[in-house]
PDB file of C-alpha atoms in Angstrom:
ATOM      1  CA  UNK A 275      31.000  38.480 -69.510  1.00 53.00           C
ATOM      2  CA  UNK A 276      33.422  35.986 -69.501  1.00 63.00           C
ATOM      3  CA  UNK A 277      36.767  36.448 -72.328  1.00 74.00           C
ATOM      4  CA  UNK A 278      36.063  32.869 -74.053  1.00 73.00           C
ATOM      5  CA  UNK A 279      32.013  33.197 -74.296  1.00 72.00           C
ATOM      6  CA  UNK A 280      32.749  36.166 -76.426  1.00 79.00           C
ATOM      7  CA  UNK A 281      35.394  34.464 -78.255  1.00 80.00           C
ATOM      8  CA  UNK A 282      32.749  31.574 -79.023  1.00 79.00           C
ATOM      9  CA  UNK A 283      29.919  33.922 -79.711  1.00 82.00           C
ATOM     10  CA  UNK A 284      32.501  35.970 -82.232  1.00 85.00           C
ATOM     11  CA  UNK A 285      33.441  32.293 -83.804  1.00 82.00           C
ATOM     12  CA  UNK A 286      29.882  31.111 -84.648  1.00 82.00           C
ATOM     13  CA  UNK A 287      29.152  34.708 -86.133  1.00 87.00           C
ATOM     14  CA  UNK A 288      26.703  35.436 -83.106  1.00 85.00           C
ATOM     15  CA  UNK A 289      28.013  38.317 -81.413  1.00 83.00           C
ATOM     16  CA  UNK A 290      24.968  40.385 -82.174  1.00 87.00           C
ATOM     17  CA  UNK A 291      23.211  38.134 -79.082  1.00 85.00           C
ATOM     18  CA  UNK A 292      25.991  38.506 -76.591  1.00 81.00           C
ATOM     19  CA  UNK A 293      22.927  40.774 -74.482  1.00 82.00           C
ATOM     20  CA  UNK A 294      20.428  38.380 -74.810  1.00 81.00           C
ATOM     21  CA  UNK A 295      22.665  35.810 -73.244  1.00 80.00           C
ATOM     22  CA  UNK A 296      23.426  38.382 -70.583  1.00 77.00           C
ATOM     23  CA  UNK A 297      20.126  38.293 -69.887  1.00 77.00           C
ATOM     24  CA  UNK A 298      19.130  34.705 -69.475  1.00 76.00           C
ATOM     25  CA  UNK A 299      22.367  34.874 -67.084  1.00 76.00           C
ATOM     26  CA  UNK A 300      25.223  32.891 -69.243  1.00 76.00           C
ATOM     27  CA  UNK A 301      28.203  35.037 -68.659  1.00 72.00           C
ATOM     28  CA  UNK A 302      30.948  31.862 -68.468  1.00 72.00           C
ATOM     29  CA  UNK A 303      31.290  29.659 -70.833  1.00 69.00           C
ATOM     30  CA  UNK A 304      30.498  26.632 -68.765  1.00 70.00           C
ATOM     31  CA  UNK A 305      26.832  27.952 -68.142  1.00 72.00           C
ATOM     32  CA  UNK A 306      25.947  27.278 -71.765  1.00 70.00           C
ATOM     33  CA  UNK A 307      25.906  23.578 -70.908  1.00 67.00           C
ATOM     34  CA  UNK A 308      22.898  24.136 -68.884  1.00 70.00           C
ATOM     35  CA  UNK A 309      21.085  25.903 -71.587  1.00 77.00           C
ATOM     36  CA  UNK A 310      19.085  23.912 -73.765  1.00 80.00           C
ATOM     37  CA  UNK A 311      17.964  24.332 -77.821  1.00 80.00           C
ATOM     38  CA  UNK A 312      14.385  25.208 -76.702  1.00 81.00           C
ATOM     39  CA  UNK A 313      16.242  28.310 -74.728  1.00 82.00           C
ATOM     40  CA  UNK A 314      18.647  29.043 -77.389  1.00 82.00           C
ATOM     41  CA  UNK A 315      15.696  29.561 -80.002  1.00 83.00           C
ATOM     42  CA  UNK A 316      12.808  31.425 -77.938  1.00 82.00           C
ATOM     43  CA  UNK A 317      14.677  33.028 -75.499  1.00 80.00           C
ATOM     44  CA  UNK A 318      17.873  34.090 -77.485  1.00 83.00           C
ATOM     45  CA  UNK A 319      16.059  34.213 -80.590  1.00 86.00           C
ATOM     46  CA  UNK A 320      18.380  31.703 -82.328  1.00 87.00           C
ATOM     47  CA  UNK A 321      17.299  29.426 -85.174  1.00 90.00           C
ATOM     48  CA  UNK A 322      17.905  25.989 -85.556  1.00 89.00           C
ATOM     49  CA  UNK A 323      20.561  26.153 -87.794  1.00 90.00           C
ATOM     50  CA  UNK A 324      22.559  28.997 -85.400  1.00 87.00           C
ATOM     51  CA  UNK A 325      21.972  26.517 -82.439  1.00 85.00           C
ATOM     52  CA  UNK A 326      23.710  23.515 -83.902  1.00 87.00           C
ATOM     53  CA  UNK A 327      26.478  26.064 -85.547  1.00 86.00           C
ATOM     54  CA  UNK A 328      26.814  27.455 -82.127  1.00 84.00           C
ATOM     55  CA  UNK A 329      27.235  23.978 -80.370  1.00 83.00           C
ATOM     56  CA  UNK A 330      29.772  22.858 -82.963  1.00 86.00           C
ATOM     57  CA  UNK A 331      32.060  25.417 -82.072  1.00 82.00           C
ATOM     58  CA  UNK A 332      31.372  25.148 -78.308  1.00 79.00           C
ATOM     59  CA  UNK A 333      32.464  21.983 -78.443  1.00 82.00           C
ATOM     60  CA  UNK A 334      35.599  23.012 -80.475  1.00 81.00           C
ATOM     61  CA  UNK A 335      36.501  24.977 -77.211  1.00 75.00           C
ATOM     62  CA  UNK A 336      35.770  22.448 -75.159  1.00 72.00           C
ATOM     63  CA  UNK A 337      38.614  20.356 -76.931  1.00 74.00           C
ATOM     64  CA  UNK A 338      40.874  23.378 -77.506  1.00 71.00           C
ATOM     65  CA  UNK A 339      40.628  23.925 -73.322  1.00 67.00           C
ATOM     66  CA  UNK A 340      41.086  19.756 -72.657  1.00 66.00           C
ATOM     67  CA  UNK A 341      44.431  19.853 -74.674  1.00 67.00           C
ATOM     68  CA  UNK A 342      45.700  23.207 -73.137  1.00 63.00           C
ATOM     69  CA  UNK A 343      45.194  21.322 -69.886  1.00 59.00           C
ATOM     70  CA  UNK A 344      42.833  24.093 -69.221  1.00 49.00           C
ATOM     71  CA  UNK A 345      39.391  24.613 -67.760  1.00 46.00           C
ATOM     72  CA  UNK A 346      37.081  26.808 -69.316  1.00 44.00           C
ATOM     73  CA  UNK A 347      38.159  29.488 -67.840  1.00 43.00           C
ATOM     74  CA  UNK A 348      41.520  29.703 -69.105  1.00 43.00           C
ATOM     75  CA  UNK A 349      43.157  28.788 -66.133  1.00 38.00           C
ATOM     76  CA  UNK A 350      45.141  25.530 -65.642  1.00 36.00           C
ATOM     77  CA  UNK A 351      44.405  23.146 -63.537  1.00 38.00           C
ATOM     78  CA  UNK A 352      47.969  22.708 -61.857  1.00 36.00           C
ATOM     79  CA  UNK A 353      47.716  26.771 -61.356  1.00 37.00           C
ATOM     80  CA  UNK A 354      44.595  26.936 -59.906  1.00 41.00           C
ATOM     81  CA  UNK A 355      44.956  28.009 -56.132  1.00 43.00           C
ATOM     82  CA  UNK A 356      43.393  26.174 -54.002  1.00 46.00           C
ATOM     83  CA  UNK A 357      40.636  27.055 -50.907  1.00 48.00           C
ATOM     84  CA  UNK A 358      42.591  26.698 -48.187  1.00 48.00           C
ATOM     85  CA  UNK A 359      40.502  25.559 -44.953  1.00 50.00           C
ATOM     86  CA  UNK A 360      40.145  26.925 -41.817  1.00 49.00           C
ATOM     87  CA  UNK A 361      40.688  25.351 -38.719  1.00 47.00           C
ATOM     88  CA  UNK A 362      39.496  26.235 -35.250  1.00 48.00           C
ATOM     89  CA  UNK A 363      40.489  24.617 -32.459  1.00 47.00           C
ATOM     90  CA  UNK A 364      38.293  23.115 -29.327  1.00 49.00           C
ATOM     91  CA  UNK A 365      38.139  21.674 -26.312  1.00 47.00           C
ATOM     92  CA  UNK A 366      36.187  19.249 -25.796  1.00 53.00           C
ATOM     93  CA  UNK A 367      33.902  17.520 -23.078  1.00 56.00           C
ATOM     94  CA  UNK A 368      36.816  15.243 -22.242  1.00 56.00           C
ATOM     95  CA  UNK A 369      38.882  18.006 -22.292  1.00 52.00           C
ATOM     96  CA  UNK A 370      40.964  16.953 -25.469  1.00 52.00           C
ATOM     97  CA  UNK A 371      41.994  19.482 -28.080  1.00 45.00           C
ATOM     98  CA  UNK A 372      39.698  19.257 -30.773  1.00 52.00           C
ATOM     99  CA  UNK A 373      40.003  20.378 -34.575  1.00 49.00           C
ATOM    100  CA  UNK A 374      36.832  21.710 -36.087  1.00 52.00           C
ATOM    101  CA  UNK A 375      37.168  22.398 -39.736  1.00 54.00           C
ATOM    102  CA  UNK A 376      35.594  25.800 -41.032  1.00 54.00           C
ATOM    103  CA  UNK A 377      34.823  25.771 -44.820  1.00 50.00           C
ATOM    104  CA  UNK A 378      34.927  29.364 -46.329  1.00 53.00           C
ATOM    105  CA  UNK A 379      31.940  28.635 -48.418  1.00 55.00           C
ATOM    106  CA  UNK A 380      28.960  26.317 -47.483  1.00 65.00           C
ATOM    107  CA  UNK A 381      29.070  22.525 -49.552  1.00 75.00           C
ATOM    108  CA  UNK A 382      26.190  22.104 -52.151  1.00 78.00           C
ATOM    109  CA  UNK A 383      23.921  20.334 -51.890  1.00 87.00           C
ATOM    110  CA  UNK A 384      24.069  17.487 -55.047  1.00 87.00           C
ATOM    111  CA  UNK A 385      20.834  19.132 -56.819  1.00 89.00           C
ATOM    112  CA  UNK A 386      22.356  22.648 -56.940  1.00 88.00           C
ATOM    113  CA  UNK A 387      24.328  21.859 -59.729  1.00 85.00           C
ATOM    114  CA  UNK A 388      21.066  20.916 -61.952  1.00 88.00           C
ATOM    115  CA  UNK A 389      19.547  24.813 -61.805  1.00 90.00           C
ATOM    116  CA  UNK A 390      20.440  26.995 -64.254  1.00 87.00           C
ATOM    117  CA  UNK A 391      22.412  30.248 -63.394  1.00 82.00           C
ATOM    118  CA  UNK A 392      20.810  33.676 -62.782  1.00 80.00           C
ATOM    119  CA  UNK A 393      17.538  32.976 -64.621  1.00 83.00           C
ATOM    120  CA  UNK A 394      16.006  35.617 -65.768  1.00 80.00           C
ATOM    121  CA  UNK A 395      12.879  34.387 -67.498  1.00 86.00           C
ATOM    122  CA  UNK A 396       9.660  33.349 -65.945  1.00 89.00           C
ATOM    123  CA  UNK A 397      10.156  29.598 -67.621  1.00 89.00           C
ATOM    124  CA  UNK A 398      13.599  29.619 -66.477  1.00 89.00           C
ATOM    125  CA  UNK A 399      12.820  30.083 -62.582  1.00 90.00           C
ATOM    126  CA  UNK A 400       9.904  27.656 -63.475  1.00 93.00           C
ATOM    127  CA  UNK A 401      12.515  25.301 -64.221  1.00 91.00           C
ATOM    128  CA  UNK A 402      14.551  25.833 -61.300  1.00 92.00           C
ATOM    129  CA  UNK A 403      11.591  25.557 -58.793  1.00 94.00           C
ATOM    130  CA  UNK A 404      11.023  21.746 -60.229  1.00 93.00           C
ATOM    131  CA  UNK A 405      14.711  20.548 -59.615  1.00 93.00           C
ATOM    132  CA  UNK A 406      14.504  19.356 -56.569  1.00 93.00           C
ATOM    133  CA  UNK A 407      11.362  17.533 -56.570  1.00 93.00           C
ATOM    134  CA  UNK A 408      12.394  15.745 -59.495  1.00 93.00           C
ATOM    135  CA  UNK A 409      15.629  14.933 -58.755  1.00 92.00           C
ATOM    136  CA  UNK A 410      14.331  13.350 -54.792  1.00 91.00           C
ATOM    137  CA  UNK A 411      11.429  11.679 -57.400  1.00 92.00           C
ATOM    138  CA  UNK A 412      13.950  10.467 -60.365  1.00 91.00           C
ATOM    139  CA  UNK A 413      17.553  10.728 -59.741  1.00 89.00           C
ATOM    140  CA  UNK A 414      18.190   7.225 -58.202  1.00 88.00           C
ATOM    141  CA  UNK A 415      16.589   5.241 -60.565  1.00 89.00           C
ATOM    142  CA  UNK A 416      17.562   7.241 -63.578  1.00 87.00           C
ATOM    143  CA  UNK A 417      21.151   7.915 -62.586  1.00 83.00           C
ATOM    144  CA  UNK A 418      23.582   8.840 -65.814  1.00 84.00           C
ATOM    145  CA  UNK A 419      20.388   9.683 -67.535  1.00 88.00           C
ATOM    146  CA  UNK A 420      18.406  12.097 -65.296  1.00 90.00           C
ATOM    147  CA  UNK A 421      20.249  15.221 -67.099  1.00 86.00           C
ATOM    148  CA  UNK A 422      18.442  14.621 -69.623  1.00 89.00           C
ATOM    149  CA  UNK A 423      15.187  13.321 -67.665  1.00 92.00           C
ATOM    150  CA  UNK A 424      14.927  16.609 -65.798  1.00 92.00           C
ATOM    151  CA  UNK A 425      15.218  18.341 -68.900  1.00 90.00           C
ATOM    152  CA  UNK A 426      12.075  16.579 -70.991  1.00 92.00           C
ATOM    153  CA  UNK A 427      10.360  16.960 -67.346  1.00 93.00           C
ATOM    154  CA  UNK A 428      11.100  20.672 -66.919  1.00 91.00           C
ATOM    155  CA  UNK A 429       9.552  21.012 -70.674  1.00 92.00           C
ATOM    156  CA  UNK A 430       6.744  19.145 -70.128  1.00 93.00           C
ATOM    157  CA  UNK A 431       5.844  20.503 -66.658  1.00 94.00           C
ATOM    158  CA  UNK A 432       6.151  24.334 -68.320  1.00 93.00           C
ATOM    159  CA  UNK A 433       3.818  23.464 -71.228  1.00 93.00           C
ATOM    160  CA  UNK A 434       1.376  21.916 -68.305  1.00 93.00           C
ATOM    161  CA  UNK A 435       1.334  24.928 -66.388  1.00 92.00           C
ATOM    162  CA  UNK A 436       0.928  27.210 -69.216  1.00 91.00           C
ATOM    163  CA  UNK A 437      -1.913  25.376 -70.321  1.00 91.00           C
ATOM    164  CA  UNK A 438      -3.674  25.169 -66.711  1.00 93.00           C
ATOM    165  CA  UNK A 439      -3.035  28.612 -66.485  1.00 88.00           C
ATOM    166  CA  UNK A 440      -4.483  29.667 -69.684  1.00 89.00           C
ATOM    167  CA  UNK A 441      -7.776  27.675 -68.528  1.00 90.00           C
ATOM    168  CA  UNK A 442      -7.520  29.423 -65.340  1.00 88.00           C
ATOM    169  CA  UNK A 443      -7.293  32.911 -67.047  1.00 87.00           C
ATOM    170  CA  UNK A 444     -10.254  31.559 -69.348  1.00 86.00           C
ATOM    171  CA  UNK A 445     -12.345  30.222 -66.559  1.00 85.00           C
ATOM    172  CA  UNK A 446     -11.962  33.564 -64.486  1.00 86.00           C
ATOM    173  CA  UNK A 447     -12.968  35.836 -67.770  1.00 85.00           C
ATOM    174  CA  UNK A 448     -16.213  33.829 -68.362  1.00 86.00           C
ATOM    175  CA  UNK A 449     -17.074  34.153 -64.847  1.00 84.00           C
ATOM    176  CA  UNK A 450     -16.392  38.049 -64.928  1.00 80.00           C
ATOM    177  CA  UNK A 451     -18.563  38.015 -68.084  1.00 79.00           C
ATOM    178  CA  UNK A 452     -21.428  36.318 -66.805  1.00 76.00           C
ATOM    179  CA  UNK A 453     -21.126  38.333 -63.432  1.00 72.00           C
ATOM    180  CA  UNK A 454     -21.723  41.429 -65.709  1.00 64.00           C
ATOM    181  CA  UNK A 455     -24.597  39.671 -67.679  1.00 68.00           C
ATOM    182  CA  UNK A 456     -26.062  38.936 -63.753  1.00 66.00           C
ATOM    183  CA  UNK A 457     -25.643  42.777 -63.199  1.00 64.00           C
ATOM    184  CA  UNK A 458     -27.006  43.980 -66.694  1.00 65.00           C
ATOM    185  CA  UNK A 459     -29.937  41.974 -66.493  1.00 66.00           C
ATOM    186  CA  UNK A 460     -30.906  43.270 -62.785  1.00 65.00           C
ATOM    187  CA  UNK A 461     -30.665  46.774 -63.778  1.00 64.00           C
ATOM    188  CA  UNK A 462     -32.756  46.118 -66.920  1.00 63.00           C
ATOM    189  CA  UNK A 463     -35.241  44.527 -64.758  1.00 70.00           C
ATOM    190  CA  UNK A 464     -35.149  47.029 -62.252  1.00 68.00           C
ATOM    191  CA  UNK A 465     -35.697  50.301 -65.122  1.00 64.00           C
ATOM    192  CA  UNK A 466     -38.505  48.238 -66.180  1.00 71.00           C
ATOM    193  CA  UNK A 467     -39.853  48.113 -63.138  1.00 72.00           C
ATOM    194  CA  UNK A 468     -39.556  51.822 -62.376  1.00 66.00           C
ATOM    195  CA  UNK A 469     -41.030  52.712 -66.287  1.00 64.00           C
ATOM    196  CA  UNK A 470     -43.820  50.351 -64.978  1.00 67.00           C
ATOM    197  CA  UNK A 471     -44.811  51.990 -62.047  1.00 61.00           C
ATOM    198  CA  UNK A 472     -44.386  55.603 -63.788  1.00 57.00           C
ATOM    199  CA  UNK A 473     -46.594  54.203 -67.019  1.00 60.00           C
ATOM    200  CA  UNK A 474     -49.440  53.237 -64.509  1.00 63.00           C
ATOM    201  CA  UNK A 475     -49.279  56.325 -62.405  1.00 56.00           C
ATOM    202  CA  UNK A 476     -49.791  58.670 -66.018  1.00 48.00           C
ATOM    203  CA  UNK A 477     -52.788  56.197 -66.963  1.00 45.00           C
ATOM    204  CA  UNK A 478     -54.703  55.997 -63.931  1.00 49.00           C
ATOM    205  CA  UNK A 479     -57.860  58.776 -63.532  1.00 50.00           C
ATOM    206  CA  UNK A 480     -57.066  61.758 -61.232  1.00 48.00           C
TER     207      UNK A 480
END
């Protein structure tokens, strides 16, 4: 896990949950902007009052880093080395020399940087799995705001699904239940039947 996320955990007196962030997959600093209170409190286990203790000294880093010249990861910005691009060289149809460029890592796409890092949780890949339709659905018209439109979306679409598939789990049960009244019921029928035929067979004259 990253130096400064246990320097901020250590700060706001929540060391003690450095493995449940682990586990939710926030092991830089700069992933704890993509988690949200809702996380912090049922997934971490946080309460209200360590969430808002927490953010206050997250953002005390966050100013620390901007007046160090720093990113969050300690490093500076001026220091940084750069990805240096690869070229390969072509000939073309015409037979000019050509100059292909050869990225060392593929480009993102612009809805990447909305999902949440190494999710670990069912709600948390639940969340992920929405991003793009929502952001094709919502980001142009929403623009500065869809951060925090894909957020109340992602909430609302989780307590949805939990819901339908509580009814579903419901629905199925009752049908299993009544499928086993169905059965019990034939097999009563069917003893009587049989202590029917036995009654009238002991009854009748020889």
């Amino acid at each position: 896990m990253d130096k400064e996320i246990d320097y901020l955990l250590t700060k706001a007196d929540l060391s003690n949950y450095t493995d449940n962030f682990k586990q939710i997959g926030v092991a830089k600093v700069e992933h704890f902007l993509d988690v949200d209170d809702e996380t912090l409190e049922r997934d971490i286990g946080l309460t209200k009052i360590q969430s808002r203790r927490l953010r206050r000294f997250f953002a005390q880093i966050q100013g620390e880093s901007k007046k160090r010249g720093t990113s969050s990861e300690g490093v500076t910005s001026a220091s940084a080395p750069k990805k240096r691009k690869k070229a390969i060289l072509s000939f073309g149809r015409s037979g000019q020399l050509q100059v292909l460029r050869n990225d060392s890592a593929p480009e993102k796409k612009p809805w990447e940087k909305y999902l949440l890092p190494n999710p670990h949780t069912e709600r948390l890949k639940f969340y992920n799995s929405v991003v793009l339709q929502i952001y094709e659905s919502s980001f142009v018209s929403k623009q500065a705001g869809f951060k925090q439109y894909l957020l109340e979306q992602q909430q609302m679409r989780w307590q949805l699904n939990t819901k339908i598939k509580a009814l579903s789990d419901k629905e199925n049960n009752l049908l299993r239940n009544e499928n086993c009244a169905k059965t019990s019921r034939s097999s009563c029928q069917a003893w009587m039947d049989v202590r029917a035929v036995v009654m009238s067979r002991s009854v009748s004259p020889p």
